[in-house]
Amino acid sequence: MQWSACREGRITVGEHAELAVLLRAAYAHLPEFFGGVRTWSYVRPEARVMGRDGEGPAAHAGVLRRFLQVDGTDQLTAVVGLVAVRPGLQRQGVGLALLDRVRAFLGELAVPFGLLMCAEHHVAFYERGGWRRLSPRRSVYSPDDTREPRPFVDEITRTTLVLPVTREDWPDGEIHWNGATV
């Protein structure tokens, strides 16, 4: 497996087409996303961590630095999303290797924390990769930044995870994303 981290502006249309195939396979339950050469769901990432093998893209995660407001105070984070491993490679350690590469890349960015939201059945995977589940808390976020403005979702989230990078303790309080997740 060859690993790389690439800024969004350096990814070619051909690479987007290859990544779209991976994302369509990994997110088959979301057919409205990743059509053609589209490789983002709600907001475009700033950078991507990718693993390639002889068959092409095998693993992927999108990263976007963003200031979130936590209990009214700005908190720099690297929002991580679009985490995907080619279905035939799942449960073989590729996903944990991807999370190791994401951690290293976030270290290069020198952000205090990585942050993501996921489905309950994925929490244990992220915890194996060093992510920590936050206690349930109010989160306010946009359901989608790629279409016309919509009302923000305001809910108690139970599957928000944080990865300490340069700091250990995520602040307590509600999270206002001021945008969408990656």
Backbone as a printed PyTorch tensor [residue, N CA C, xyz], in Angstrom:
tensor([[[  0.8600,  -1.1750,   0.0000],
         [  0.0000,   0.0000,   0.0000],
         [  0.9000,   1.2300,   0.0000]],

        [[  0.6270,   2.1540,  -0.8870],
         [  1.3290,   3.4260,  -0.9100],
         [  0.3930,   4.4840,  -0.3360]],

        [[  0.9080,   5.2350,   0.6530],
         [  0.1080,   6.2270,   1.3450],
         [  0.5560,   7.6250,   0.9630]],

        [[ -0.4020,   8.5400,   0.8910],
         [ -0.0770,   9.9370,   0.6110],
         [ -1.1320,  10.8400,   1.2400]],

        [[ -0.7300,  12.0750,   1.4350],
         [ -1.6650,  13.1300,   1.8280],
         [ -1.5600,  14.1890,   0.7450]],

        [[ -2.6980,  14.6160,   0.2450],
         [ -2.7090,  15.5250,  -0.9010],
         [ -3.7060,  16.6500,  -0.6590]],

        [[ -3.3060,  17.8690,  -0.9660],
         [ -4.2190,  19.0150,  -0.8780],
         [ -5.2480,  18.9160,  -2.0000]],

        [[ -6.4360,  19.3760,  -1.7300],
         [ -7.5560,  19.2370,  -2.6620],
         [ -7.2520,  19.8180,  -4.0390]],

        [[ -6.5910,  20.9520,  -4.0890],
         [ -6.3230,  21.6010,  -5.3670],
         [ -5.3260,  20.8690,  -6.2510]],

        [[ -4.6660,  19.8650,  -5.7290],
         [ -3.6790,  19.1120,  -6.5130],
         [ -4.2280,  17.7940,  -7.0530]],

        [[ -5.4590,  17.4780,  -6.7360],
         [ -6.0550,  16.2310,  -7.2070],
         [ -6.6130,  16.4510,  -8.6080]],

        [[ -6.2120,  15.6020,  -9.5260],
         [ -6.6460,  15.7360, -10.9140],
         [ -8.0690,  15.2010, -11.0850]],

        [[ -8.6890,  15.5520, -12.1960],
         [-10.0250,  15.0440, -12.4960],
         [ -9.9820,  13.5160, -12.5890]],

        [[ -8.9320,  12.9640, -13.1790],
         [ -8.8060,  11.5110, -13.2560],
         [ -8.7290,  10.8640, -11.8820]],

        [[ -8.0040,  11.4960, -10.9620],
         [ -7.9280,  10.9670,  -9.5940],
         [ -9.2680,  11.0770,  -8.8890]],

        [[ -9.9930,  12.1780,  -9.1350],
         [-11.3430,  12.2890,  -8.5710],
         [-12.2220,  11.1540,  -9.0990]],

        [[-12.1120,  10.8380, -10.3730],
         [-12.9150,   9.7560, -10.9520],
         [-12.6020,   8.4290, -10.2580]],

        [[-11.3260,   8.1540, -10.0140],
         [-10.9460,   6.9150,  -9.3270],
         [-11.4560,   6.9050,  -7.8890]],

        [[-11.3110,   8.0370,  -7.1950],
         [-11.7890,   8.1170,  -5.8170],
         [-13.3030,   7.9740,  -5.7430]],

        [[-14.0090,   8.5120,  -6.7290],
         [-15.4690,   8.4060,  -6.7400],
         [-15.9060,   6.9420,  -6.7940]],

        [[-15.1720,   6.1190,  -7.5180],
         [-15.4920,   4.6840,  -7.5740],
         [-15.3610,   4.0660,  -6.1830]],

        [[-14.2560,   4.3810,  -5.4940],
         [-14.0620,   3.8770,  -4.1320],
         [-15.1840,   4.3520,  -3.2120]],

        [[-15.5060,   5.6400,  -3.2490],
         [-16.5220,   6.1920,  -2.3600],
         [-17.9100,   5.6430,  -2.6730]],

        [[-18.2250,   5.4300,  -3.9360],
         [-19.5170,   4.8150,  -4.2840],
         [-19.6210,   3.4110,  -3.7110]],

        [[-18.5170,   2.6610,  -3.7680],
         [-18.5230,   1.2920,  -3.2290],
         [-18.6310,   1.3040,  -1.7080]],

        [[-17.9010,   2.1990,  -1.0580],
         [-17.8970,   2.2450,   0.4000],
         [-19.1850,   2.8350,   0.9670]],

        [[-19.8180,   3.7350,   0.2210],
         [-21.0370,   4.3960,   0.6800],
         [-22.2020,   4.0400,  -0.2480]],

        [[-22.3490,   2.7660,  -0.5350],
         [-23.4000,   2.3100,  -1.4540],
         [-24.7970,   2.6780,  -0.9480]],

        [[-24.9410,   2.8840,   0.3600],
         [-26.2260,   3.2590,   0.9410],
         [-26.5550,   4.7420,   0.7250]],

        [[-25.6310,   5.5010,   0.1110],
         [-25.8490,   6.9250,  -0.1700],
         [-25.6740,   7.1860,  -1.6710]],

        [[-26.5540,   6.6270,  -2.4940],
         [-26.3640,   6.7320,  -3.9370],
         [-26.4440,   8.1490,  -4.4960]],

        [[-27.0090,   9.0840,  -3.7250],
         [-27.1150,  10.4560,  -4.2260],
         [-25.7730,  11.1740,  -4.2390]],

        [[-24.7880,  10.6330,  -3.5430],
         [-23.4520,  11.2250,  -3.5160],
         [-22.5280,  10.4810,  -4.4790]],

        [[-21.4490,  11.1080,  -4.8270],
         [-20.3390,  10.4810,  -5.5440],
         [-20.6880,  10.0440,  -6.9610]],

        [[-21.6070,  10.7530,  -7.6080],
         [-21.8960,  10.4900,  -9.0040],
         [-20.8180,  11.0990,  -9.8900]],

        [[-20.5520,  10.4850, -11.0010],
         [-19.5400,  11.0000, -11.9270],
         [-18.1820,  11.0690, -11.2570]],

        [[-17.6320,  12.2860, -11.1700],
         [-16.3190,  12.4650, -10.5460],
         [-16.4210,  13.1840,  -9.2070]],

        [[-17.6120,  13.2720,  -8.6520],
         [-17.7960,  13.9540,  -7.3640],
         [-17.2460,  13.0810,  -6.2390]],

        [[-16.4050,  13.6900,  -5.3820],
         [-15.7520,  12.9370,  -4.3090],
         [-15.9410,  13.6120,  -2.9520]],

        [[-17.0250,  14.3070,  -2.7690],
         [-17.3400,  14.9170,  -1.4770],
         [-18.8410,  14.7990,  -1.2780]],

        [[-19.2630,  14.8770,  -0.0240],
         [-20.6880,  14.7640,   0.2580],
         [-21.2580,  16.1330,   0.6070]],

        [[-20.9760,  16.6340,   1.8080],
         [-21.6110,  17.8710,   2.2640],
         [-20.7460,  19.1020,   2.0700]],

        [[-19.4690,  18.9650,   2.1590],
         [-18.5430,  20.0690,   1.9460],
         [-17.2410,  19.4510,   1.4400]],

        [[-16.5430,  20.1530,   0.5610],
         [-15.2850,  19.6190,   0.0400],
         [-14.2080,  19.6510,   1.1070]],

        [[-13.4390,  18.5810,   1.2070],
         [-12.3240,  18.6080,   2.1520],
         [-11.2030,  19.5110,   1.6540]],

        [[-10.3470,  19.8790,   2.5610],
         [ -9.1650,  20.6830,   2.2430],
         [ -8.0250,  19.7900,   1.7430]],

        [[ -7.9870,  18.5950,   2.2910],
         [ -6.9260,  17.6370,   1.9480],
         [ -7.4950,  16.2360,   2.0980]],

        [[ -6.7580,  15.2920,   1.5480],
         [ -7.1820,  13.8930,   1.6120],
         [ -5.9880,  13.0270,   1.9630]],

        [[ -6.2350,  12.0290,   2.7830],
         [ -5.2450,  11.0100,   3.0830],
         [ -5.6980,   9.7730,   2.3190]],

        [[ -4.7870,   9.2280,   1.5050],
         [ -5.1890,   8.1440,   0.6140],
         [ -4.1730,   7.0150,   0.6150]],

        [[ -4.6910,   5.7990,   0.4620],
         [ -3.8670,   4.6200,   0.2590],
         [ -4.2000,   4.0260,  -1.0970]],

        [[ -3.1600,   3.6680,  -1.8540],
         [ -3.3420,   3.0650,  -3.1800],
         [ -2.6220,   1.7300,  -3.2140]],

        [[ -3.2200,   0.8040,  -3.9330],
         [ -2.5470,  -0.4580,  -4.2110],
         [ -2.5690,  -0.6740,  -5.7200]],

        [[ -2.2620,  -1.8530,  -6.1740],
         [ -2.2110,  -2.1340,  -7.6040],
         [ -3.5360,  -1.9630,  -8.3270]],

        [[ -4.6390,  -1.9490,  -7.5870],
         [ -5.9590,  -1.7790,  -8.1990],
         [ -6.4510,  -0.3340,  -8.1730]],

        [[ -5.6700,   0.5770,  -7.5610],
         [ -6.0800,   1.9770,  -7.4860],
         [ -6.3470,   2.4010,  -6.0560]],

        [[ -7.2010,   3.4170,  -5.8640],
         [ -7.4930,   3.8790,  -4.5000],
         [ -8.0750,   2.7490,  -3.6610]],

        [[ -7.5020,   2.5620,  -2.4700],
         [ -7.9350,   1.4970,  -1.5790],
         [ -8.4840,   2.0400,  -0.2690]],

        [[ -8.0380,   3.2280,   0.1240],
         [ -8.4700,   3.8200,   1.3910],
         [ -8.4270,   5.3380,   1.2530]],

        [[ -9.3130,   6.0130,   1.9910],
         [ -9.4550,   7.4620,   1.8270],
         [-10.0490,   8.0920,   3.0750]],

        [[ -9.5880,   9.2850,   3.4070],
         [-10.2120,  10.1190,   4.4300],
         [-10.0500,  11.5750,   4.0250]],

        [[-11.1040,  12.3460,   4.1710],
         [-11.0560,  13.7770,   3.8940],
         [-10.8090,  14.5530,   5.1800]],

        [[-10.1010,  15.6810,   5.0600],
         [ -9.7460,  16.5140,   6.2060],
         [-10.0510,  17.9690,   5.8770]],

        [[-10.6590,  18.6750,   6.8330],
         [-10.9390,  20.0930,   6.6620],
         [-10.7160,  20.7930,   8.0020]],

        [[ -9.7580,  21.7310,   8.0320],
         [ -9.5840,  22.5130,   9.2570],
         [-10.7160,  23.5140,   9.3670]],

        [[-11.2220,  23.6320,  10.5820],
         [-12.3420,  24.5300,  10.8000],
         [-12.3540,  24.9740,  12.2570]],

        [[-12.7700,  26.2180,  12.4630],
         [-13.0160,  26.6890,  13.8200],
         [-14.4630,  26.3730,  14.1560]],

        [[-14.6580,  25.5640,  15.1750],
         [-15.9750,  25.3090,  15.7240],
         [-16.0980,  26.1320,  16.9910]],

        [[-17.3050,  26.4310,  17.3840],
         [-17.4920,  27.0950,  18.6670],
         [-17.9190,  26.0330,  19.6780]],

        [[-17.1390,  25.9180,  20.7260],
         [-17.4480,  24.9790,  21.8000],
         [-17.7290,  25.8090,  23.0380]],

        [[-18.9780,  25.7640,  23.4580],
         [-19.4400,  26.5490,  24.6000],
         [-19.0850,  28.0290,  24.4240]],

        [[-19.2180,  28.5200,  23.1770],
         [-19.0110,  29.9310,  22.8820],
         [-17.5810,  30.3380,  22.5920]],

        [[-16.6340,  29.4110,  22.6570],
         [-15.2270,  29.7210,  22.4040],
         [-14.7710,  29.0360,  21.1210]],

        [[-14.0430,  29.7490,  20.2720],
         [-13.5330,  29.1520,  19.0350],
         [-12.5350,  28.0490,  19.3450]],

        [[-12.7050,  26.9200,  18.6670],
         [-11.8090,  25.7830,  18.8380],
         [-11.3870,  25.2870,  17.4580]],

        [[-10.0910,  25.3930,  17.1640],
         [ -9.5750,  24.8650,  15.9050],
         [ -9.6090,  23.3500,  15.9470]],

        [[-10.1350,  22.7530,  14.8900],
         [-10.1810,  21.3010,  14.7580],
         [ -9.8770,  20.9380,  13.3180]],

        [[ -9.5740,  19.6860,  13.1140],
         [ -9.5270,  19.1290,  11.7740],
         [-10.7000,  18.1590,  11.6930]],

        [[-11.7140,  18.5430,  10.9540],
         [-12.8790,  17.6890,  10.7810],
         [-12.4880,  16.5930,   9.7950]],

        [[-12.7480,  15.3620,  10.1600],
         [-12.3960,  14.2090,   9.3370],
         [-13.6830,  13.5380,   8.8880]],

        [[-13.7280,  13.1570,   7.6420],
         [-14.9010,  12.4710,   7.1120],
         [-14.5600,  11.7280,   5.8410]],

        [[-15.5840,  11.1660,   5.2230],
         [-15.4090,  10.4030,   3.9910],
         [-14.3900,   9.2780,   4.1780]],

        [[-14.3880,   8.6980,   5.3750],
         [-13.4670,   7.6030,   5.6660],
         [-13.9830,   6.3720,   4.9330]],

        [[-13.1250,   5.8040,   4.1020],
         [-13.5570,   4.6820,   3.2630],
         [-12.4050,   3.7230,   3.0090]],

        [[-12.7360,   2.4530,   2.9880],
         [-11.8110,   1.3970,   2.5860],
         [-12.5410,   0.5480,   1.5560]],

        [[-11.8420,   0.1890,   0.4910],
         [-12.4530,  -0.6510,  -0.5410],
         [-13.0730,  -1.8780,   0.1410]],

        [[-14.3350,  -2.1870,  -0.1720],
         [-15.0170,  -3.2800,   0.5300],
         [-14.2220,  -4.5860,   0.6020]],

        [[-13.5140,  -4.9690,  -0.4320],
         [-12.7380,  -6.2140,  -0.4050],
         [-11.5420,  -6.1850,   0.5280]],

        [[-11.1690,  -4.9980,   0.9960],
         [-10.0270,  -4.8550,   1.9010],
         [-10.4420,  -4.5940,   3.3450]],

        [[-11.7380,  -4.4900,   3.5900],
         [-12.1990,  -4.2090,   4.9430],
         [-11.9250,  -5.3970,   5.8560]],

        [[-11.6960,  -5.0890,   7.1230],
         [-11.4080,  -6.0840,   8.1690],
         [-10.0650,  -6.7760,   7.9590]],

        [[ -9.1500,  -6.0690,   7.2890],
         [ -7.8000,  -6.5960,   7.0720],
         [ -6.7280,  -5.6530,   7.6000]],

        [[ -7.1080,  -4.6660,   8.4000],
         [ -6.1440,  -3.7390,   8.9780],
         [ -5.9040,  -2.4840,   8.1620]],

        [[ -6.4770,  -2.3980,   6.9770],
         [ -6.2710,  -1.2200,   6.1250],
         [ -6.9060,   0.0130,   6.7580]],

        [[ -8.0810,  -0.1380,   7.3470],
         [ -8.7460,   0.9950,   7.9840],
         [ -7.9470,   1.5510,   9.1520]],

        [[ -7.3840,   0.6760,   9.9830],
         [ -6.5680,   1.1560,  11.0940],
         [ -5.2800,   1.7920,  10.5870]],

        [[ -4.7070,   1.2580,   9.5140],
         [ -3.5310,   1.8960,   8.9070],
         [ -3.9010,   3.2850,   8.3910]],

        [[ -5.0850,   3.4140,   7.8100],
         [ -5.5590,   4.7230,   7.3500],
         [ -5.6670,   5.6880,   8.5250]],

        [[ -6.2360,   5.2370,   9.6380],
         [ -6.3630,   6.1190,  10.8060],
         [ -4.9940,   6.5300,  11.3400]],

        [[ -4.0130,   5.6390,  11.2720],
         [ -2.6440,   6.0110,  11.6620],
         [ -2.1120,   7.1160,  10.7560]],

        [[ -2.3600,   7.0130,   9.4450],
         [ -1.9030,   8.0390,   8.5000],
         [ -2.6360,   9.3540,   8.7180]],

        [[ -3.9180,   9.2790,   9.0450],
         [ -4.6840,  10.4940,   9.3450],
         [ -4.0900,  11.1700,  10.5730]],

        [[ -3.8040,  10.4030,  11.6120],
         [ -3.2120,  10.9700,  12.8310],
         [ -1.8890,  11.6700,  12.4890]],

        [[ -1.0430,  11.0330,  11.6900],
         [  0.2400,  11.6310,  11.3100],
         [  0.0230,  12.9250,  10.5320]],

        [[ -0.9360,  12.9330,   9.6150],
         [ -1.2020,  14.1340,   8.8280],
         [ -1.7250,  15.2640,   9.7120]],

        [[ -2.6050,  14.9460,  10.6510],
         [ -3.1040,  15.9730,  11.5580],
         [ -1.9660,  16.5210,  12.4060]],

        [[ -0.9920,  15.6750,  12.7300],
         [  0.2000,  16.1530,  13.4290],
         [  0.9840,  17.1380,  12.5830]],

        [[  1.1010,  16.8590,  11.2870],
         [  1.7780,  17.7930,  10.3800],
         [  1.0410,  19.1220,  10.3170]],

        [[ -0.2860,  19.0780,  10.3930],
         [ -1.0800,  20.3090,  10.3830],
         [ -1.0170,  21.0320,  11.7220]],

        [[ -0.5380,  20.3460,  12.7470],
         [ -0.4040,  20.9020,  14.1090],
         [ -1.7290,  21.4140,  14.6610]],

        [[ -2.8080,  20.6970,  14.3770],
         [ -4.1070,  21.0530,  14.9440],
         [ -4.2330,  20.4240,  16.3270]],

        [[ -5.0000,  21.0360,  17.2130],
         [ -5.1600,  20.4480,  18.5420],
         [ -5.9100,  19.1170,  18.5310]],

        [[ -6.9370,  19.0230,  17.6530],
         [ -7.8110,  17.8550,  17.6710],
         [ -8.2860,  17.5030,  16.2660]],

        [[ -8.5690,  16.2310,  16.0860],
         [ -9.3910,  15.7670,  14.9770],
         [-10.7920,  15.5660,  15.5350]],

        [[-11.8110,  15.7040,  14.6960],
         [-13.1880,  15.5470,  15.1510],
         [-14.0020,  14.9210,  14.0370]],

        [[-14.8940,  14.0070,  14.4000],
         [-15.7980,  13.4200,  13.4190],
         [-17.0730,  12.9710,  14.0920]],

        [[-18.0930,  12.7890,  13.2750],
         [-19.3410,  12.1680,  13.7090],
         [-19.5280,  10.9370,  12.8460]],

        [[-20.0490,   9.8670,  13.4450],
         [-20.2340,   8.6290,  12.6860],
         [-21.4700,   7.8950,  13.1830]],

        [[-21.7950,   6.8200,  12.5160],
         [-22.8820,   5.9520,  12.9610],
         [-22.4180,   5.1390,  14.1670]],

        [[-23.3450,   4.7830,  15.0060],
         [-23.0280,   4.0320,  16.2320],
         [-22.2010,   2.7770,  15.9350]],

        [[-22.5230,   2.0640,  14.8740],
         [-21.8090,   0.8100,  14.6000],
         [-20.3630,   1.0200,  14.1430]],

        [[-19.9380,   2.2650,  13.9160],
         [-18.5420,   2.5360,  13.5560],
         [-17.7060,   3.0320,  14.7390]],

        [[-18.3340,   3.3290,  15.8620],
         [-17.6230,   3.9230,  17.0000],
         [-16.4620,   3.0390,  17.4540]],

        [[-16.6740,   1.7500,  17.6130],
         [-15.6180,   0.8490,  18.1130],
         [-14.4040,   0.8660,  17.1870]],

        [[-14.6190,   0.9480,  15.8850],
         [-13.5060,   1.0250,  14.9340],
         [-12.6480,   2.2610,  15.2190]],

        [[-13.2910,   3.4120,  15.3330],
         [-12.5370,   4.6400,  15.5940],
         [-11.8510,   4.5950,  16.9600]],

        [[-12.5120,   4.0310,  17.9460],
         [-11.8800,   3.9260,  19.2600],
         [-10.6260,   3.0530,  19.1980]],

        [[-10.6440,   1.9910,  18.3970],
         [ -9.4270,   1.1710,  18.2060],
         [ -8.3110,   1.9990,  17.5830]],

        [[ -8.6790,   3.0120,  16.8210],
         [ -7.6970,   3.8820,  16.1840],
         [ -7.2750,   5.0680,  17.0380]],

        [[ -7.6890,   5.1180,  18.3040],
         [ -7.2600,   6.1770,  19.2090],
         [ -8.2320,   7.3270,  19.3920]],

        [[ -9.3630,   7.2920,  18.7070],
         [-10.3650,   8.3440,  18.8510],
         [-11.1400,   8.1110,  20.1390]],

        [[-11.6420,   9.1950,  20.7350],
         [-12.4010,   9.1270,  21.9780],
         [-13.8020,   9.6710,  21.7610]],

        [[-14.7730,   8.9110,  22.2420],
         [-16.1650,   9.3630,  22.1370],
         [-16.4070,  10.4680,  23.1670]],

        [[-17.0260,  11.5470,  22.7110],
         [-17.4300,  12.6050,  23.6260],
         [-18.7440,  12.2160,  24.3020]],

        [[-18.9710,  12.7430,  25.4770],
         [-20.2560,  12.5230,  26.1270],
         [-21.3450,  13.1620,  25.2610]],

        [[-22.5850,  12.6700,  25.3580],
         [-23.6630,  13.2840,  24.5700],
         [-23.7300,  14.7840,  24.8480]],

        [[-23.9110,  15.5520,  23.7600],
         [-23.9570,  17.0040,  23.9000],
         [-24.7280,  17.6080,  22.7330]],

        [[-25.1860,  18.8000,  22.9520],
         [-25.8900,  19.5290,  21.9070],
         [-24.8940,  19.8970,  20.8140]],

        [[-25.2940,  19.6240,  19.5790],
         [-24.5050,  20.0100,  18.4090],
         [-25.4240,  20.6990,  17.4160]],

        [[-24.9220,  21.7690,  16.8310],
         [-25.6740,  22.5230,  15.8360],
         [-24.8190,  22.5440,  14.5780]],

        [[-25.3560,  22.0070,  13.4680],
         [-24.5790,  21.9110,  12.2390],
         [-25.4950,  21.9720,  11.0260]],

        [[-24.9020,  22.2770,   9.9000],
         [-25.6440,  22.3230,   8.6430],
         [-25.7630,  20.9100,   8.0860]],

        [[-26.9290,  20.5360,   7.5870],
         [-27.0440,  19.2140,   6.9850],
         [-26.3370,  19.1300,   5.6340]],

        [[-26.0380,  20.2700,   5.0140],
         [-25.4400,  20.2310,   3.6800],
         [-25.0320,  21.6490,   3.2770]],

        [[-23.7450,  21.8430,   2.9790],
         [-23.2640,  23.1510,   2.5310],
         [-23.1800,  23.2590,   1.0090]],

        [[-23.6320,  22.2450,   0.2880],
         [-23.4630,  22.2520,  -1.1640],
         [-24.7120,  22.6810,  -1.9150]],

        [[-25.7950,  22.8950,  -1.2090],
         [-27.0330,  23.3150,  -1.8500],
         [-27.4840,  24.6460,  -1.2430]],

        [[-28.6750,  25.0440,  -1.5580],
         [-29.2340,  26.2900,  -1.0130],
         [-29.2360,  26.2200,   0.5170]],

        [[-29.1650,  27.3600,   1.1720],
         [-29.1710,  27.3510,   2.6410],
         [-30.3840,  26.6040,   3.1970]],

        [[-30.1190,  25.7970,   4.1890],
         [-31.1700,  25.0450,   4.8760],
         [-31.0620,  25.3490,   6.3610]],

        [[-32.1200,  25.1170,   7.0930],
         [-32.0250,  25.3120,   8.5450],
         [-30.9730,  24.3800,   9.1340]],

        [[-30.2870,  24.8390,  10.1690],
         [-29.2850,  24.0170,  10.8310],
         [-29.9670,  22.9490,  11.6800]],

        [[-29.3220,  21.8010,  11.7870],
         [-29.7840,  20.7370,  12.6740],
         [-29.3230,  21.0960,  14.0780]],

        [[-30.1950,  20.9560,  15.0380],
         [-29.8930,  21.2330,  16.4470],
         [-30.3330,  19.9870,  17.2130]],

        [[-29.3500,  19.1760,  17.6550],
         [-29.6900,  17.9050,  18.2870],
         [-28.6430,  17.5070,  19.3260]],

        [[-28.9740,  16.5150,  20.1000],
         [-28.0130,  15.9120,  21.0080],
         [-27.3070,  14.8100,  20.2310]],

        [[-25.9850,  14.9380,  20.0700],
         [-25.2270,  13.9260,  19.3370],
         [-24.5680,  12.9770,  20.3300]],

        [[-24.5640,  11.7050,  19.9600],
         [-24.0210,  10.6700,  20.8310],
         [-22.8350,   9.9460,  20.2170]],

        [[-22.5360,  10.2760,  18.9780],
         [-21.4270,   9.5880,  18.3050],
         [-20.4640,  10.5980,  17.6900]],

        [[-20.1070,  11.5960,  18.4760],
         [-19.0650,  12.5450,  18.0910],
         [-17.7800,  12.0560,  18.7370]],

        [[-16.7280,  11.9460,  17.9390],
         [-15.4520,  11.4570,  18.4440],
         [-14.3690,  12.4920,  18.2150]],

        [[-13.3970,  12.5110,  19.1250],
         [-12.2910,  13.4520,  19.0550],
         [-10.9830,  12.6710,  19.0960]],

        [[-10.0010,  13.1560,  18.3630],
         [ -8.6580,  12.5880,  18.3710],
         [ -7.7080,  13.6560,  18.8980]],

        [[ -7.1540,  13.4740,  20.0880],
         [ -6.1720,  14.4430,  20.5780],
         [ -4.9250,  14.4150,  19.6880]],

        [[ -4.4850,  15.5960,  19.2550],
         [ -3.2910,  15.6870,  18.4080],
         [ -2.2060,  16.4700,  19.1480]],

        [[ -2.4390,  17.7630,  19.3770],
         [ -1.4590,  18.5510,  20.1360],
         [ -1.9800,  18.9220,  21.5210]],

        [[ -3.2520,  18.6070,  21.7880],
         [ -3.8490,  18.8410,  23.1120],
         [ -4.5960,  17.5850,  23.5260]],

        [[ -4.7700,  17.3990,  24.8020],
         [ -5.4190,  16.1870,  25.3140],
         [ -6.9000,  16.3560,  25.6250]],

        [[ -7.2610,  17.4760,  26.2120],
         [ -8.6110,  17.5980,  26.7640],
         [ -9.5100,  18.4600,  25.9040]],

        [[-10.4790,  17.8250,  25.2650],
         [-11.4870,  18.5550,  24.4970],
         [-12.3420,  19.3530,  25.4830]],

        [[-12.6470,  20.6100,  25.1790],
         [-13.4490,  21.4130,  26.1200],
         [-14.8840,  20.8920,  26.2310]],

        [[-15.4580,  21.0740,  27.3970],
         [-16.8610,  20.7070,  27.6100],
         [-17.7590,  21.7320,  26.9320]],

        [[-18.9620,  21.3260,  26.6400],
         [-19.9630,  22.2590,  26.1410],
         [-20.5040,  21.8720,  24.7850]],

        [[-21.5410,  22.6030,  24.4000],
         [-22.1780,  22.3390,  23.1120],
         [-21.2730,  22.7770,  21.9680]],

        [[-21.4860,  22.1430,  20.8120],
         [-20.6450,  22.3820,  19.6460],
         [-21.4790,  23.0340,  18.5520]],

        [[-21.0470,  24.1990,  18.1040],
         [-21.6530,  24.8580,  16.9440],
         [-20.6630,  24.7490,  15.7920]],

        [[-21.0210,  23.9480,  14.8010],
         [-20.1100,  23.6810,  13.6750],
         [-19.9770,  24.8800,  12.7450]],

        [[-21.0100,  25.7290,  12.6810],
         [-21.0060,  26.8720,  11.7480],
         [-20.7880,  26.4160,  10.3090]],

        [[-21.3030,  25.2590,  10.0050],
         [-21.1910,  24.6820,   8.6640],
         [-21.4940,  23.2050,   8.7540]],

        [[-21.1530,  22.4910,   7.7000],
         [-21.4350,  21.0540,   7.6170],
         [-20.2120,  20.2380,   7.9960]],

        [[-20.4360,  18.9640,   8.2190],
         [-19.3350,  18.0310,   8.4340],
         [-18.7530,  17.6480,   7.0680]],

        [[-17.5940,  17.0340,   7.0800],
         [-16.9710,  16.5880,   5.8180],
         [-17.6070,  15.2920,   5.3920]]])
